[in-house]
PDB file of C-alpha atoms in Angstrom:
ATOM      1  CA  MET L   1     100.387  84.482 112.403  1.00  0.00           C
ATOM      2  CA  THR L   2      97.516  85.318 110.039  1.00  0.00           C
ATOM      3  CA  ASN L   3      97.745  83.883 106.527  1.00  0.00           C
ATOM      4  CA  ILE L   4      97.403  86.523 103.803  1.00  0.00           C
ATOM      5  CA  LEU L   5      96.978  86.269 100.032  1.00  0.00           C
ATOM      6  CA  ILE L   6      98.153  89.049  97.710  1.00  0.00           C
ATOM      7  CA  TYR L   7      95.975  89.776  94.681  1.00  0.00           C
ATOM      8  CA  GLY L   8      98.231  90.847  91.814  1.00  0.00           C
ATOM      9  CA  ALA L   9     101.875  89.934  91.281  1.00  0.00           C
ATOM     10  CA  SER L  10     103.455  93.007  89.682  1.00  0.00           C
ATOM     11  CA  GLY L  11     105.897  95.634  90.983  1.00  0.00           C
ATOM     12  CA  HIS L  12     103.323  97.198  93.314  1.00  0.00           C
ATOM     13  CA  ALA L  13     102.703  93.804  94.903  1.00  0.00           C
ATOM     14  CA  LYS L  14     106.451  93.353  95.478  1.00  0.00           C
ATOM     15  CA  MET L  15     106.444  96.548  97.556  1.00  0.00           C
ATOM     16  CA  ILE L  16     103.600  95.133  99.623  1.00  0.00           C
ATOM     17  CA  VAL L  17     105.604  91.954 100.201  1.00  0.00           C
ATOM     18  CA  ASP L  18     108.478  94.060 101.505  1.00  0.00           C
ATOM     19  CA  ILE L  19     106.198  95.931 103.919  1.00  0.00           C
ATOM     20  CA  ILE L  20     104.724  92.683 105.251  1.00  0.00           C
ATOM     21  CA  HIS L  21     108.225  91.320 105.787  1.00  0.00           C
ATOM     22  CA  LYS L  22     109.199  94.426 107.745  1.00  0.00           C
ATOM     23  CA  ASN L  23     106.070  94.357 109.913  1.00  0.00           C
ATOM     24  CA  ARG L  24     106.127  90.592 110.474  1.00  0.00           C
ATOM     25  CA  ASN L  25     102.383  90.553 111.110  1.00  0.00           C
ATOM     26  CA  TYR L  26     101.204  88.275 108.282  1.00  0.00           C
ATOM     27  CA  ASN L  27     102.289  85.008 106.721  1.00  0.00           C
ATOM     28  CA  ILE L  28     102.216  85.363 102.936  1.00  0.00           C
ATOM     29  CA  VAL L  29     100.838  82.217 101.278  1.00  0.00           C
ATOM     30  CA  GLY L  30     101.372  83.479  97.726  1.00  0.00           C
ATOM     31  CA  PHE L  31      99.820  85.506  94.912  1.00  0.00           C
ATOM     32  CA  LEU L  32      96.519  85.419  93.085  1.00  0.00           C
ATOM     33  CA  ASP L  33      96.971  86.636  89.500  1.00  0.00           C
ATOM     34  CA  THR L  34      94.866  85.848  86.450  1.00  0.00           C
ATOM     35  CA  TYR L  35      97.549  86.997  84.001  1.00  0.00           C
ATOM     36  CA  LYS L  36     100.494  84.966  85.324  1.00  0.00           C
ATOM     37  CA  THR L  37     101.129  81.245  85.155  1.00  0.00           C
ATOM     38  CA  PRO L  38     100.345  79.236  88.300  1.00  0.00           C
ATOM     39  CA  GLY L  39     103.612  78.136  89.851  1.00  0.00           C
ATOM     40  CA  GLU L  40     105.524  81.200  88.645  1.00  0.00           C
ATOM     41  CA  ASN L  41     107.860  82.548  91.299  1.00  0.00           C
ATOM     42  CA  VAL L  42     107.491  86.266  91.982  1.00  0.00           C
ATOM     43  CA  TYR L  43     109.710  87.880  94.617  1.00  0.00           C
ATOM     44  CA  GLY L  44     110.040  84.631  96.528  1.00  0.00           C
ATOM     45  CA  TYR L  45     106.404  83.516  96.444  1.00  0.00           C
ATOM     46  CA  TYR L  46     104.387  81.468  93.995  1.00  0.00           C
ATOM     47  CA  VAL L  47     101.389  82.444  91.900  1.00  0.00           C
ATOM     48  CA  LEU L  48      98.737  80.039  93.184  1.00  0.00           C
ATOM     49  CA  GLY L  49      96.128  80.666  90.503  1.00  0.00           C
ATOM     50  CA  GLY L  50      93.611  83.163  89.149  1.00  0.00           C
ATOM     51  CA  MET L  51      90.206  84.382  90.275  1.00  0.00           C
ATOM     52  CA  ASP L  52      88.571  81.086  89.373  1.00  0.00           C
ATOM     53  CA  ALA L  53      90.728  79.395  92.023  1.00  0.00           C
ATOM     54  CA  LEU L  54      90.121  81.943  94.804  1.00  0.00           C
ATOM     55  CA  ASN L  55      87.828  79.908  97.033  1.00  0.00           C
ATOM     56  CA  THR L  56      89.930  76.777  96.629  1.00  0.00           C
ATOM     57  CA  ILE L  57      93.089  78.701  97.580  1.00  0.00           C
ATOM     58  CA  ILE L  58      91.401  80.263 100.612  1.00  0.00           C
ATOM     59  CA  LYS L  59      90.379  76.847 101.924  1.00  0.00           C
ATOM     60  CA  GLU L  60      93.604  75.031 101.071  1.00  0.00           C
ATOM     61  CA  PHE L  61      95.904  77.653 102.606  1.00  0.00           C
ATOM     62  CA  ASN L  62      93.586  78.800 105.419  1.00  0.00           C
ATOM     63  CA  VAL L  63      93.669  82.376 104.100  1.00  0.00           C
ATOM     64  CA  LYS L  64      92.218  84.886 106.562  1.00  0.00           C
ATOM     65  CA  ALA L  65      92.971  88.152 104.743  1.00  0.00           C
ATOM     66  CA  ILE L  66      93.641  89.516 101.269  1.00  0.00           C
ATOM     67  CA  VAL L  67      95.500  92.636 100.188  1.00  0.00           C
ATOM     68  CA  ILE L  68      95.038  93.961  96.654  1.00  0.00           C
ATOM     69  CA  GLY L  69      98.464  94.689  95.189  1.00  0.00           C
ATOM     70  CA  ILE L  70      97.299  96.749  92.212  1.00  0.00           C
ATOM     71  CA  GLY L  71      98.380 100.366  91.795  1.00  0.00           C
ATOM     72  CA  ASN L  72      95.749 101.382  89.221  1.00  0.00           C
ATOM     73  CA  ASN L  73      92.688 102.689  91.081  1.00  0.00           C
ATOM     74  CA  PHE L  74      90.043 101.478  88.638  1.00  0.00           C
ATOM     75  CA  LEU L  75      91.562  97.991  88.394  1.00  0.00           C
ATOM     76  CA  ARG L  76      91.899  97.842  92.188  1.00  0.00           C
ATOM     77  CA  LYS L  77      88.186  98.646  92.499  1.00  0.00           C
ATOM     78  CA  GLN L  78      87.315  95.955  89.965  1.00  0.00           C
ATOM     79  CA  ALA L  79      89.460  93.446  91.840  1.00  0.00           C
ATOM     80  CA  PHE L  80      87.714  94.249  95.112  1.00  0.00           C
ATOM     81  CA  GLU L  81      84.302  93.751  93.512  1.00  0.00           C
ATOM     82  CA  LYS L  82      85.306  90.386  92.018  1.00  0.00           C
ATOM     83  CA  ILE L  83      86.770  89.141  95.295  1.00  0.00           C
ATOM     84  CA  LYS L  84      83.803  90.346  97.342  1.00  0.00           C
ATOM     85  CA  ASN L  85      81.334  88.704  94.984  1.00  0.00           C
ATOM     86  CA  SER L  86      83.234  85.421  95.048  1.00  0.00           C
ATOM     87  CA  CYS L  87      84.084  85.386  98.755  1.00  0.00           C
ATOM     88  CA  PRO L  88      81.891  87.882 100.660  1.00  0.00           C
ATOM     89  CA  ASN L  89      83.232  87.025 104.123  1.00  0.00           C
ATOM     90  CA  ILE L  90      86.943  87.505 103.444  1.00  0.00           C
ATOM     91  CA  ASN L  91      88.811  90.259 105.292  1.00  0.00           C
ATOM     92  CA  PHE L  92      90.837  92.912 103.476  1.00  0.00           C
ATOM     93  CA  ALA L  93      94.037  93.995 105.204  1.00  0.00           C
ATOM     94  CA  SER L  94      95.465  97.498 105.415  1.00  0.00           C
ATOM     95  CA  ILE L  95      99.237  97.492 104.893  1.00  0.00           C
ATOM     96  CA  ILE L  96     101.350 100.271 106.438  1.00  0.00           C
ATOM     97  CA  HIS L  97     105.113 100.659 106.075  1.00  0.00           C
ATOM     98  CA  PRO L  98     106.810 101.125 109.471  1.00  0.00           C
ATOM     99  CA  SER L  99     108.322 104.416 108.282  1.00  0.00           C
ATOM    100  CA  ALA L 100     104.926 105.940 107.462  1.00  0.00           C
ATOM    101  CA  ILE L 101     103.972 108.896 109.670  1.00  0.00           C
ATOM    102  CA  ILE L 102     100.298 108.983 110.650  1.00  0.00           C
ATOM    103  CA  ALA L 103      98.687 111.572 112.908  1.00  0.00           C
ATOM    104  CA  ASN L 104      97.288 110.173 116.134  1.00  0.00           C
ATOM    105  CA  ASP L 105      93.688 110.964 115.210  1.00  0.00           C
ATOM    106  CA  VAL L 106      93.835 109.246 111.803  1.00  0.00           C
ATOM    107  CA  GLU L 107      92.583 105.719 111.190  1.00  0.00           C
ATOM    108  CA  ILE L 108      93.592 103.741 108.122  1.00  0.00           C
ATOM    109  CA  PRO L 109      90.627 101.616 106.945  1.00  0.00           C
ATOM    110  CA  MET L 110      90.550  98.233 105.275  1.00  0.00           C
ATOM    111  CA  GLY L 111      92.365  97.722 102.019  1.00  0.00           C
ATOM    112  CA  SER L 112      94.481 100.865 102.083  1.00  0.00           C
ATOM    113  CA  VAL L 113      98.251 100.771 101.609  1.00  0.00           C
ATOM    114  CA  LEU L 114     100.796 103.322 102.869  1.00  0.00           C
ATOM    115  CA  MET L 115     104.267 103.039 101.406  1.00  0.00           C
ATOM    116  CA  ALA L 116     107.670 104.038 102.797  1.00  0.00           C
ATOM    117  CA  GLY L 117     107.955 107.616 104.005  1.00  0.00           C
ATOM    118  CA  SER L 118     104.304 108.487 103.408  1.00  0.00           C
ATOM    119  CA  ILE L 119     102.665 111.077 105.678  1.00  0.00           C
ATOM    120  CA  VAL L 120      99.063 111.568 106.763  1.00  0.00           C
ATOM    121  CA  ASN L 121      98.612 114.748 108.762  1.00  0.00           C
ATOM    122  CA  ALA L 122      96.216 115.775 111.537  1.00  0.00           C
ATOM    123  CA  ASP L 123      92.468 115.338 111.062  1.00  0.00           C
ATOM    124  CA  ALA L 124      92.887 113.909 107.552  1.00  0.00           C
ATOM    125  CA  GLN L 125      90.611 111.130 106.328  1.00  0.00           C
ATOM    126  CA  VAL L 126      91.774 108.195 104.233  1.00  0.00           C
ATOM    127  CA  GLY L 127      89.127 106.092 102.503  1.00  0.00           C
ATOM    128  CA  ARG L 128      88.999 102.361 101.888  1.00  0.00           C
ATOM    129  CA  PHE L 129      91.426 100.836  99.379  1.00  0.00           C
ATOM    130  CA  CYS L 130      93.424 104.043  98.995  1.00  0.00           C
ATOM    131  CA  LEU L 131      97.101 104.143  98.091  1.00  0.00           C
ATOM    132  CA  ILE L 132      99.561 106.657  99.531  1.00  0.00           C
ATOM    133  CA  ASN L 133     102.822 105.932  97.791  1.00  0.00           C
ATOM    134  CA  THR L 134     106.476 106.508  98.633  1.00  0.00           C
ATOM    135  CA  LYS L 135     107.115 109.912 100.287  1.00  0.00           C
ATOM    136  CA  ALA L 136     103.626 111.203  99.433  1.00  0.00           C
ATOM    137  CA  SER L 137     102.003 113.595 101.899  1.00  0.00           C
ATOM    138  CA  LEU L 138      98.314 114.186 102.646  1.00  0.00           C
ATOM    139  CA  GLY L 139      97.759 117.560 104.309  1.00  0.00           C
ATOM    140  CA  HIS L 140      95.800 118.309 107.476  1.00  0.00           C
ATOM    141  CA  ASP L 141      91.995 118.190 107.273  1.00  0.00           C
ATOM    142  CA  SER L 142      92.211 116.628 103.820  1.00  0.00           C
ATOM    143  CA  ILE L 143      90.082 113.799 102.475  1.00  0.00           C
ATOM    144  CA  MET L 144      90.923 110.880 100.208  1.00  0.00           C
ATOM    145  CA  LYS L 145      87.796 109.092  99.075  1.00  0.00           C
ATOM    146  CA  ASP L 146      87.684 105.334  98.451  1.00  0.00           C
ATOM    147  CA  PHE L 147      90.025 103.876  95.806  1.00  0.00           C
ATOM    148  CA  SER L 148      91.925 107.162  95.323  1.00  0.00           C
ATOM    149  CA  SER L 149      95.715 107.437  95.253  1.00  0.00           C
ATOM    150  CA  LEU L 150      98.725 109.682  95.768  1.00  0.00           C
ATOM    151  CA  ALA L 151     101.756 108.637  93.692  1.00  0.00           C
ATOM    152  CA  PRO L 152     105.358 108.947  94.931  1.00  0.00           C
ATOM    153  CA  ALA L 153     106.400 112.420  96.151  1.00  0.00           C
ATOM    154  CA  VAL L 154     102.939 113.986  95.829  1.00  0.00           C
ATOM    155  CA  THR L 155     102.340 116.921  98.174  1.00  0.00           C
ATOM    156  CA  THR L 156      98.927 118.227  99.147  1.00  0.00           C
ATOM    157  CA  GLY L 157      98.141 121.287 101.222  1.00  0.00           C
ATOM    158  CA  GLY L 158      95.496 121.354 103.911  1.00  0.00           C
ATOM    159  CA  ASN L 159      91.738 120.956 103.357  1.00  0.00           C
ATOM    160  CA  VAL L 160      92.221 119.169 100.044  1.00  0.00           C
ATOM    161  CA  GLU L 161      89.717 116.619  98.747  1.00  0.00           C
ATOM    162  CA  ILE L 162      90.669 113.785  96.404  1.00  0.00           C
ATOM    163  CA  GLY L 163      87.583 112.267  94.771  1.00  0.00           C
ATOM    164  CA  TYR L 164      86.508 108.649  94.457  1.00  0.00           C
ATOM    165  CA  CYS L 165      88.900 106.597  92.312  1.00  0.00           C
ATOM    166  CA  SER L 166      90.980 109.679  91.435  1.00  0.00           C
ATOM    167  CA  ALA L 167      94.755 109.636  91.019  1.00  0.00           C
ATOM    168  CA  ILE L 168      97.392 112.259  91.725  1.00  0.00           C
ATOM    169  CA  CYS L 169     100.485 111.303  89.730  1.00  0.00           C
ATOM    170  CA  ILE L 170     104.195 111.476  90.591  1.00  0.00           C
ATOM    171  CA  SER L 171     105.477 114.692  92.219  1.00  0.00           C
ATOM    172  CA  ALA L 172     102.273 116.675  91.654  1.00  0.00           C
ATOM    173  CA  THR L 173     101.442 119.466  94.126  1.00  0.00           C
ATOM    174  CA  LEU L 174      97.987 120.543  95.280  1.00  0.00           C
ATOM    175  CA  VAL L 175      97.676 123.848  97.144  1.00  0.00           C
ATOM    176  CA  ASN L 176      95.353 124.346 100.108  1.00  0.00           C
ATOM    177  CA  ASN L 177      91.586 124.029  99.730  1.00  0.00           C
ATOM    178  CA  VAL L 178      91.391 122.507  96.242  1.00  0.00           C
ATOM    179  CA  LYS L 179      88.975 119.736  95.325  1.00  0.00           C
ATOM    180  CA  ILE L 180      89.577 116.990  92.774  1.00  0.00           C
ATOM    181  CA  GLY L 181      86.413 115.318  91.449  1.00  0.00           C
ATOM    182  CA  ASN L 182      85.700 111.611  91.029  1.00  0.00           C
ATOM    183  CA  HIS L 183      87.616 109.456  88.523  1.00  0.00           C
ATOM    184  CA  SER L 184      89.977 112.325  87.693  1.00  0.00           C
ATOM    185  CA  VAL L 185      93.740 112.324  87.175  1.00  0.00           C
ATOM    186  CA  VAL L 186      96.331 115.008  87.889  1.00  0.00           C
ATOM    187  CA  GLY L 187      99.441 114.436  85.755  1.00  0.00           C
ATOM    188  CA  ALA L 188     103.003 114.047  86.977  1.00  0.00           C
ATOM    189  CA  SER L 189     104.712 117.209  88.315  1.00  0.00           C
ATOM    190  CA  SER L 190     101.527 119.241  87.840  1.00  0.00           C
ATOM    191  CA  LEU L 191     100.596 122.163  90.082  1.00  0.00           C
ATOM    192  CA  VAL L 192      96.918 122.416  91.030  1.00  0.00           C
ATOM    193  CA  LEU L 193      95.718 125.877  92.072  1.00  0.00           C
ATOM    194  CA  ASN L 194      91.983 125.439  91.434  1.00  0.00           C
ATOM    195  CA  ASP L 195      89.283 122.789  91.663  1.00  0.00           C
ATOM    196  CA  ILE L 196      89.081 120.066  89.011  1.00  0.00           C
ATOM    197  CA  GLY L 197      85.797 118.346  88.163  1.00  0.00           C
ATOM    198  CA  ASN L 198      84.790 114.733  87.633  1.00  0.00           C
ATOM    199  CA  LEU L 199      86.303 112.541  84.904  1.00  0.00           C
ATOM    200  CA  LYS L 200      89.068 115.011  83.993  1.00  0.00           C
ATOM    201  CA  LEU L 201      92.732 114.721  83.073  1.00  0.00           C
ATOM    202  CA  ALA L 202      94.624 117.808  84.255  1.00  0.00           C
ATOM    203  CA  LEU L 203      98.194 118.561  83.149  1.00  0.00           C
ATOM    204  CA  GLY L 204     100.686 121.385  83.622  1.00  0.00           C
ATOM    205  CA  SER L 205     102.533 123.429  86.218  1.00  0.00           C
ATOM    206  CA  PRO L 206     100.335 125.271  86.834  1.00  0.00           C
ATOM    207  CA  ILE L 207      97.505 123.320  85.194  1.00  0.00           C
ATOM    208  CA  GLN L 208      97.171 124.374  81.545  1.00  0.00           C
ATOM    209  CA  SER L 209      95.195 121.507  80.032  1.00  0.00           C
ATOM    210  CA  ILE L 210      91.995 119.896  81.337  1.00  0.00           C
ATOM    211  CA  THR L 211      90.406 117.253  79.126  1.00  0.00           C
ATOM    212  CA  ASP L 212      87.749 114.584  79.564  1.00  0.00           C
ATOM    213  CA  ARG L 213      88.757 111.000  80.358  1.00  0.00           C
ATOM    214  CA  GLU L 214      87.165 107.577  80.682  1.00  0.00           C
ATOM    215  CA  LYS L 215      87.035 105.807  84.046  1.00  0.00           C
ATOM    216  CA  ASN L 216      89.206 102.948  82.816  1.00  0.00           C
ATOM    217  CA  HIS L 217      91.854 105.054  81.033  1.00  0.00           C
ATOM    218  CA  ASN L 218      95.374 103.924  81.978  1.00  0.00           C
ATOM    219  CA  TYR L 219      96.934 107.000  83.564  1.00  0.00           C
ATOM    220  CA  PHE L 220     100.371 105.661  84.537  1.00  0.00           C
ATOM    221  CA  SER L 221     102.071 107.424  81.618  1.00  0.00           C
ATOM    222  CA  GLU L 222     100.541 110.814  82.451  1.00  0.00           C
TER     223      GLU L 222
END
């Protein structure tokens, strides 16, 4: 069984552990987390060290793949860049819950994670390092660009585009044919009826407020 290392040791990473247990396709060697103490036990596995220990951990534990267990898109992108710079030949695993429903013509690329009850419909495209969370649905012919995410219970219509590193928050709904720009955020329970540009925070049902945002703004409270 392939040895896998999980980058990040928070709640999102615990969900990834559960998926790996259900699939039984990887052997988890532990966590890599700069902000936790080495030796700390998280959900049954130990924090082995931070980024400065990555190459040592890979050699010591014969790690063949890494999954990034970070829910924030911008931080997930930063983590990927750090890992790739430090260890350019490492593989990044895609993690898919057994209850996820994926159309036959859809491929899930490296680094992406699909949580329990998620749905990807016909002729949709999912980018690298995307997150489709619990019971979120990506409509037919829709596109998620790299490092984008759908939070729990998000629903998108068909022919929707989610831009690079953009986040659709809990229970938001996007109607058919709308486009969300890059590094933008749609707030929880919002209803999107029209396109939203780059670097925007959109709130309301339907959307009533669109303001500018920074790429690294923490959107989890939106």
